[in-house]
Amino acid sequence: MHRVRNKPVKSTATASVKHLIKQRGGDGATAASKSANDYNNNDSLLTDMQEPSIDTDKLSYEIFSILESKFLFGYDDSKPEPANSVVAGSIKNQRGKICILSIDGGGMRGILPGKALAYLEHALKSKSGDPNARIADYFDVAAGSGIGGIYTAMLFGSRDGNRPIFKADDTWQFLTRNAKGLYGGAGILKRVLRTGSGCCSGTAKLKKVMKESFSELTLKDTLKPVLIPCYDLKSSGPFLFSRADALETDGYDFRLSEVCRATWAEPGVFEPVEMKSVDGQTKCVAVGGGLAMSNPTAAAITHVLHNKQEFPFVRGVEDLLVLSLGMGQLLDVSYEYDRIIKWKAKHWARPAALISNDGAADTVDQAVAMAFGHCRSSNYVRIQVWATLQNCI
C-alpha cells in the first residue's frame, strides 16, 4: 500500500488522446442518444436516480469496436495472445509490451465500462478460440478507482490462484442488480441533503455483497498486479492498495472485501471504512477512491515503470500498451449563467462533485497522453464517452 503525495505537474497545451463518442445525425456511427429533457429549475440536478437514458448495449458495442481496431487486435489478423511470464517473478507478454487496464470511478456510470469489458471478453473468446478466455489473461496490470476498483477485484481476484472468480459480464450485472439496495430509490444527493451524514443506508448492503463476493480473499489472491486507491482520513492522504506490497509483507495485505468497500465509500452514501491489514499492523479510515484518484491510469503506469522486480524489461512508455476506461461525461447538464447565479449551496453539491471528478480524470488523461509523446496514438487508448447519462451518480 502506497501513501501518495502530490507532486508538481508540468503541463503544456496539447490535445489528449481520446475517443469521444457523440451523437451524429443518422449515419449509423452514433454511440449515444441525447435526451430531449432539459433541466428547468434549480432542483433539476437533484432528481431521482434512474437507469442511464441511453442504449447501453449499442454504446458499449461501439466502444468495443474502438478497442478491437485500436488496441488488442489492430496490429494484424493473428489471434490475440495472452500475457505470459518469461522468467520467474517477472512479467512480459508475448508481444513484448506490458498491457495495462485502468478503470475510472463513477458510481452508476460504471455500467458503461462494465458492458464494454463484457463485449471485450466475448471477443477475446471468439478470436482466440478459447471459450474460457478472460480479461485477466490479456492484461498484465490493472488499476481501478471506486466502482472501477470493484471491477478490478472482480476480474483479477481468484480463489484457486489460476482463474478469476468473475466474468466480465458479472461486472455491470453486479451494479444493476444491487443498485437499488446500495443507493435506494431516491436520488443520492436528495437523501444527503435531507438527512445529513446519517443517510448511509447502503453501507450494510455494500458490506454484505462484498463479503459474499470475496469472502476472506486478500490482495495476495489476485492473478496479476492490481492497484486500488482510497483516501485515508487517518493520515489525511491518498492510499494505494497494491498487490506488490501485499506480497512483500502482511502489513500491506488487506482483505479484498474491505478494499472494495474502501474505494467505493462515497461520502454521504456509504460510511467510511475502518480497516486494518491482515496482521493488524497497518490501519486506516478510508473513504472513496474517487476523491483521491478518479482516474488511476498514471498510478498504474508509474507502478510499472518503477517496479523492476516484476517488470525488468520495461524501459519506458514505449514498452506499454494502456487501455483507460472513463465513466462517461454528461452532455445533458448545462450551467447557464442566468440559472447558476441563483444557486444555493445545495444546488452546487452534485455539480461540484461531477466537475471535480471529471476534471481530475481529464487532467490525468492529458498528462498521460503527453508523456507517451510520439507513441501515444498506438500505445495509449482512452475511452471517454460523451453521452446522456441522466441521473447516474
XYZ file of C-alpha atoms in Angstrom:
393
model
C 0.000 0.000 0.000
C 1.486 3.281 -1.083
C 0.960 6.652 0.541
C 0.511 9.038 -2.351
C 1.702 12.609 -2.184
C 1.042 15.338 -4.677
C 3.876 16.389 -6.932
C 4.056 19.379 -9.271
C 2.955 18.553 -12.808
C 4.487 20.368 -15.728
C 1.937 20.917 -18.481
C 1.778 22.430 -21.932
C -1.256 22.893 -24.125
C -1.827 19.794 -26.177
C -4.704 17.634 -27.299
C -5.173 14.482 -25.269
C -5.722 11.155 -26.945
C -9.390 10.303 -26.605
C -12.170 8.582 -28.455
C -15.193 10.802 -27.827
C -18.454 9.156 -28.806
C -21.178 11.652 -29.610
C -24.455 11.554 -31.462
C -24.292 12.101 -35.205
C -27.235 12.594 -37.488
C -28.467 9.143 -38.520
C -25.237 7.908 -40.103
C -25.101 4.605 -38.218
C -21.952 5.645 -36.321
C -23.751 7.094 -33.341
C -22.896 5.868 -29.904
C -25.374 7.596 -27.634
C -28.752 9.309 -27.891
C -29.015 12.703 -26.305
C -32.003 13.165 -24.057
C -34.621 15.737 -25.037
C -35.217 16.654 -21.419
C -33.741 19.894 -20.148
C -33.354 20.911 -16.558
C -35.903 23.652 -15.988
C -35.330 24.670 -12.394
C -32.713 24.902 -9.702
C -33.616 21.485 -8.263
C -33.277 19.683 -11.597
C -29.930 18.095 -10.738
C -31.400 16.510 -7.611
C -33.925 14.261 -9.374
C -34.355 10.583 -8.630
C -31.825 8.006 -9.798
C -32.726 6.029 -12.922
C -31.078 3.681 -15.367
C -28.913 5.528 -17.920
C -31.155 7.041 -20.620
C -29.103 5.569 -23.448
C -28.910 2.303 -25.324
C -26.068 0.834 -23.298
C -25.825 -2.260 -25.481
C -25.343 -0.217 -28.641
C -22.996 2.234 -26.969
C -20.875 -0.471 -25.364
C -20.623 -2.386 -28.635
C -19.309 0.705 -30.388
C -16.846 1.333 -27.547
C -15.653 -2.212 -28.023
C -15.281 -1.648 -31.768
C -12.726 1.020 -30.952
C -10.893 -1.346 -28.613
C -10.868 -4.022 -31.287
C -9.493 -1.789 -34.037
C -7.109 0.354 -31.991
C -5.889 -1.770 -29.120
C -5.910 -5.533 -28.829
C -6.437 -6.710 -32.387
C -5.423 -3.771 -34.541
C -1.896 -4.880 -35.425
C -2.524 -7.874 -37.663
C -5.000 -10.657 -38.306
C -3.391 -13.131 -35.914
C -5.109 -14.422 -32.828
C -4.709 -12.369 -29.657
C -2.097 -13.825 -27.348
C -2.451 -13.930 -23.580
C 0.102 -12.238 -21.373
C 2.671 -14.771 -20.146
C 5.620 -14.695 -17.775
C 9.008 -15.409 -19.290
C 11.197 -15.530 -16.194
C 10.369 -16.259 -12.580
C 8.935 -13.233 -10.820
C 8.825 -11.061 -13.945
C 6.075 -10.212 -16.388
C 6.365 -9.755 -20.120
C 3.679 -10.698 -22.597
C 4.343 -12.422 -25.877
C 4.032 -9.217 -27.890
C 6.831 -7.683 -25.893
C 4.724 -4.966 -24.232
C 3.088 -4.705 -20.832
C -0.696 -4.332 -21.107
C -2.306 -2.061 -18.504
C -6.033 -1.786 -17.797
C -7.289 1.264 -15.904
C -10.915 1.891 -14.920
C -12.188 5.224 -13.566
C -14.546 5.652 -10.638
C -18.068 6.911 -11.260
C -20.837 5.134 -9.367
C -23.791 4.109 -11.538
C -21.987 5.334 -14.628
C -19.888 2.182 -14.236
C -22.487 0.330 -16.295
C -20.786 1.625 -19.459
C -17.222 0.351 -18.905
C -18.702 -2.830 -17.455
C -20.576 -3.534 -20.669
C -17.556 -2.581 -22.765
C -15.446 -5.078 -20.807
C -18.121 -7.734 -21.328
C -18.004 -7.234 -25.096
C -14.233 -7.262 -24.978
C -14.121 -10.570 -23.125
C -16.645 -12.098 -25.521
C -14.490 -11.091 -28.488
C -11.378 -12.472 -26.825
C -13.105 -15.828 -26.530
C -14.195 -15.698 -30.161
C -10.904 -14.550 -31.652
C -8.671 -16.740 -29.519
C -10.840 -19.818 -29.932
C -10.728 -20.279 -26.161
C -14.224 -20.339 -24.587
C -12.636 -19.815 -21.156
C -10.634 -16.691 -22.060
C -10.905 -13.888 -19.501
C -9.834 -10.250 -19.279
C -7.131 -11.225 -16.771
C -5.446 -13.394 -19.425
C -4.729 -10.409 -21.653
C -3.676 -7.685 -19.199
C -0.579 -7.638 -17.023
C -1.621 -4.888 -14.595
C -4.996 -3.489 -13.562
C -5.956 -0.354 -11.660
C -9.417 0.792 -10.674
C -10.971 3.513 -8.543
C -14.425 3.457 -6.942
C -16.660 1.099 -8.890
C -13.666 0.629 -11.212
C -11.770 -0.756 -8.223
C -14.525 -3.276 -7.583
C -14.433 -4.304 -11.258
C -10.665 -4.761 -10.929
C -11.062 -7.025 -7.905
C -13.810 -8.998 -9.632
C -11.843 -9.563 -12.842
C -8.497 -10.376 -11.206
C -9.419 -11.917 -7.847
C -9.041 -15.708 -7.683
C -9.896 -18.466 -5.234
C -7.608 -21.068 -6.775
C -4.692 -18.908 -7.970
C -5.459 -19.923 -11.531
C -8.744 -18.478 -12.824
C -10.635 -15.302 -11.865
C -13.783 -15.559 -9.765
C -15.963 -13.458 -12.055
C -16.553 -12.989 -15.767
C -16.645 -9.520 -17.310
C -20.417 -9.819 -17.730
C -20.703 -10.043 -13.957
C -19.373 -6.504 -13.503
C -22.225 -4.422 -14.901
C -24.774 -7.011 -13.762
C -23.453 -6.649 -10.217
C -24.063 -2.908 -10.415
C -27.591 -3.076 -11.852
C -28.596 -5.944 -9.566
C -27.512 -4.168 -6.387
C -28.082 -0.512 -7.297
C -31.400 -0.141 -5.509
C -30.165 -1.756 -2.302
C -26.964 0.304 -2.332
C -28.330 3.674 -3.367
C -32.016 3.427 -2.505
C -34.890 4.535 -4.675
C -34.408 8.283 -4.285
C -31.678 10.424 -5.765
C -28.491 10.176 -3.733
C -27.865 13.900 -3.293
C -31.510 14.382 -2.398
C -31.131 11.955 0.522
C -27.836 13.522 1.600
C -29.349 16.975 1.752
C -32.467 15.789 3.515
C -30.938 13.627 6.261
C -27.347 14.764 6.577
C -24.458 12.468 7.415
C -26.703 9.758 8.842
C -28.072 8.752 5.446
C -25.614 5.955 4.667
C -28.300 3.281 4.424
C -26.443 1.378 1.722
C -23.450 0.562 3.935
C -24.863 -2.696 5.316
C -25.786 -3.858 1.822
C -22.350 -2.993 0.458
C -20.634 -4.840 3.307
C -22.834 -7.887 2.717
C -22.336 -8.133 -1.058
C -18.576 -7.571 -0.796
C -18.277 -10.302 1.841
C -20.325 -12.667 -0.288
C -18.232 -11.884 -3.366
C -14.735 -12.144 -1.876
C -15.084 -13.947 1.448
C -11.624 -13.931 3.111
C -9.594 -13.316 -0.051
C -6.846 -10.700 0.201
C -4.761 -8.631 -2.196
C -2.399 -11.597 -2.482
C -5.238 -13.572 -4.055
C -5.201 -11.636 -7.314
C -3.841 -13.096 -10.534
C -1.907 -10.022 -11.655
C -0.639 -6.812 -10.015
C -3.601 -4.623 -9.026
C -3.791 -1.059 -7.718
C -6.897 0.280 -5.951
C -6.941 3.724 -4.277
C -8.812 5.178 -1.330
C -8.431 8.318 0.757
C -7.246 7.720 4.333
C -8.809 10.127 6.821
C -6.384 8.938 9.495
C -3.306 10.232 7.636
C -5.138 12.839 5.519
C -3.724 11.444 2.305
C -4.461 9.058 -0.559
C -3.610 5.381 -0.093
C -2.994 2.946 -2.931
C -3.632 -0.705 -2.158
C -1.111 -2.764 -4.098
C -0.672 -6.494 -4.673
C 3.088 -5.969 -4.977
C 3.232 -4.502 -1.470
C 0.984 -7.257 -0.123
C 3.330 -9.924 -1.466
C 6.213 -8.146 0.258
C 4.702 -8.050 3.733
C 1.452 -8.894 5.513
C 1.473 -5.346 6.845
C 0.303 -4.195 3.409
C -2.074 -7.074 2.704
C -5.772 -6.280 3.104
C -8.970 -8.252 2.570
C -10.434 -7.621 -0.875
C -13.913 -7.147 0.571
C -12.632 -4.236 2.682
C -10.505 -2.828 -0.134
C -13.595 -2.720 -2.351
C -15.694 -1.074 0.345
C -12.929 1.469 0.929
C -12.553 2.514 -2.698
C -16.341 2.848 -3.126
C -17.075 4.579 0.198
C -18.626 7.714 -1.301
C -19.118 10.270 1.487
C -22.791 10.689 2.334
C -23.673 7.478 0.511
C -21.599 4.870 2.365
C -19.942 5.086 5.762
C -16.137 5.385 5.983
C -14.377 2.039 6.369
C -12.205 1.448 9.418
C -9.823 -1.286 8.310
C -6.540 -2.932 9.124
C -4.084 -5.221 7.359
C -4.287 -8.986 7.856
C -1.566 -8.823 10.518
C -3.205 -5.831 12.221
C -0.123 -3.626 11.858
C -1.424 -1.111 9.296
C -4.676 0.749 9.886
C -6.645 3.349 8.005
C -10.058 5.014 7.912
C -10.979 5.018 4.257
C -13.379 6.950 2.055
C -13.895 6.674 -1.691
C -11.001 6.303 -4.091
C -12.641 8.778 -6.463
C -11.841 11.588 -4.023
C -8.155 10.791 -4.239
C -7.732 9.376 -7.725
C -10.762 9.300 -10.027
C -8.517 8.210 -12.927
C -5.792 5.774 -11.736
C -4.010 5.462 -15.110
C -0.951 7.488 -14.100
C -0.556 5.474 -10.899
C -0.612 2.225 -12.882
C 1.980 3.465 -15.378
C 4.264 4.746 -12.623
C 3.951 1.435 -10.796
C 5.148 -0.496 -13.858
C 7.979 1.898 -14.720
C 9.418 1.765 -11.195
C 8.790 -1.903 -10.397
C 11.868 -3.540 -11.893
C 11.356 -6.732 -9.942
C 8.136 -7.608 -11.763
C 8.785 -5.600 -14.935
C 12.533 -5.753 -15.623
C 12.120 -5.434 -19.395
C 10.250 -2.104 -19.339
C 12.485 0.789 -20.393
C 9.815 3.460 -20.854
C 6.271 4.156 -22.027
C 7.127 2.753 -25.463
C 7.042 -0.698 -23.816
C 3.488 -0.225 -22.541
C 0.027 -0.679 -24.020
C -2.514 1.213 -21.912
C -6.292 0.975 -22.061
C -8.007 3.569 -19.863
C -11.796 3.381 -19.486
C -13.632 6.523 -18.401
C -17.105 6.607 -16.905
C -18.672 8.983 -19.407
C -19.099 12.729 -19.333
C -22.530 14.289 -19.289
C -23.972 16.170 -22.252
C -27.325 16.900 -20.644
C -26.064 19.071 -17.766
C -25.991 22.751 -18.591
C -24.603 25.568 -16.496
C -26.137 28.721 -17.961
C -25.031 31.772 -16.036
C -28.547 33.163 -15.568
C -29.558 29.953 -13.806
C -26.488 29.080 -11.760
C -26.134 32.603 -10.383
C -29.251 31.828 -8.313
C -27.979 28.516 -6.937
C -27.502 27.967 -3.234
C -25.076 25.521 -1.625
C -27.474 22.572 -2.018
C -27.749 23.156 -5.763
C -23.964 23.076 -6.159
C -23.428 19.811 -4.246
C -23.820 17.332 -7.088
C -22.481 19.530 -9.939
C -19.371 20.324 -7.872
C -18.702 16.623 -7.327
C -19.130 15.838 -11.026
C -16.948 18.758 -12.113
C -14.220 17.806 -9.654
C -14.143 14.109 -10.591
C -14.362 14.638 -14.335
C -11.846 17.474 -14.277
C -9.320 15.403 -12.335
C -9.794 12.441 -14.683
C -9.268 14.630 -17.741
C -6.161 16.199 -16.249
C -4.613 12.755 -15.757
C -5.614 11.796 -19.293
C -3.903 14.842 -20.766
C -0.732 14.332 -18.724
C -0.522 10.653 -19.698
C -1.100 11.432 -23.372
C 1.724 13.981 -23.271
C 4.020 11.506 -21.541
C 3.538 8.970 -24.347
C 4.685 11.526 -26.914
C 5.054 10.129 -30.427
C 3.711 6.681 -29.466
C 0.538 7.864 -27.788
C -1.692 7.098 -30.789
C -0.625 3.444 -30.793
C 0.220 2.720 -27.158
C -2.392 4.712 -25.224
C -6.144 4.451 -25.698
C -8.509 6.491 -23.554
C -12.211 5.689 -23.953
C -14.286 8.549 -22.616
C -17.885 8.645 -23.706
C -19.804 11.866 -24.152
C -23.354 10.760 -23.620
C -26.607 11.393 -21.855
C -26.361 9.584 -18.547
C -29.114 11.439 -16.787
C -29.326 10.956 -13.054
C -26.444 8.472 -12.781
C -24.218 9.061 -9.814
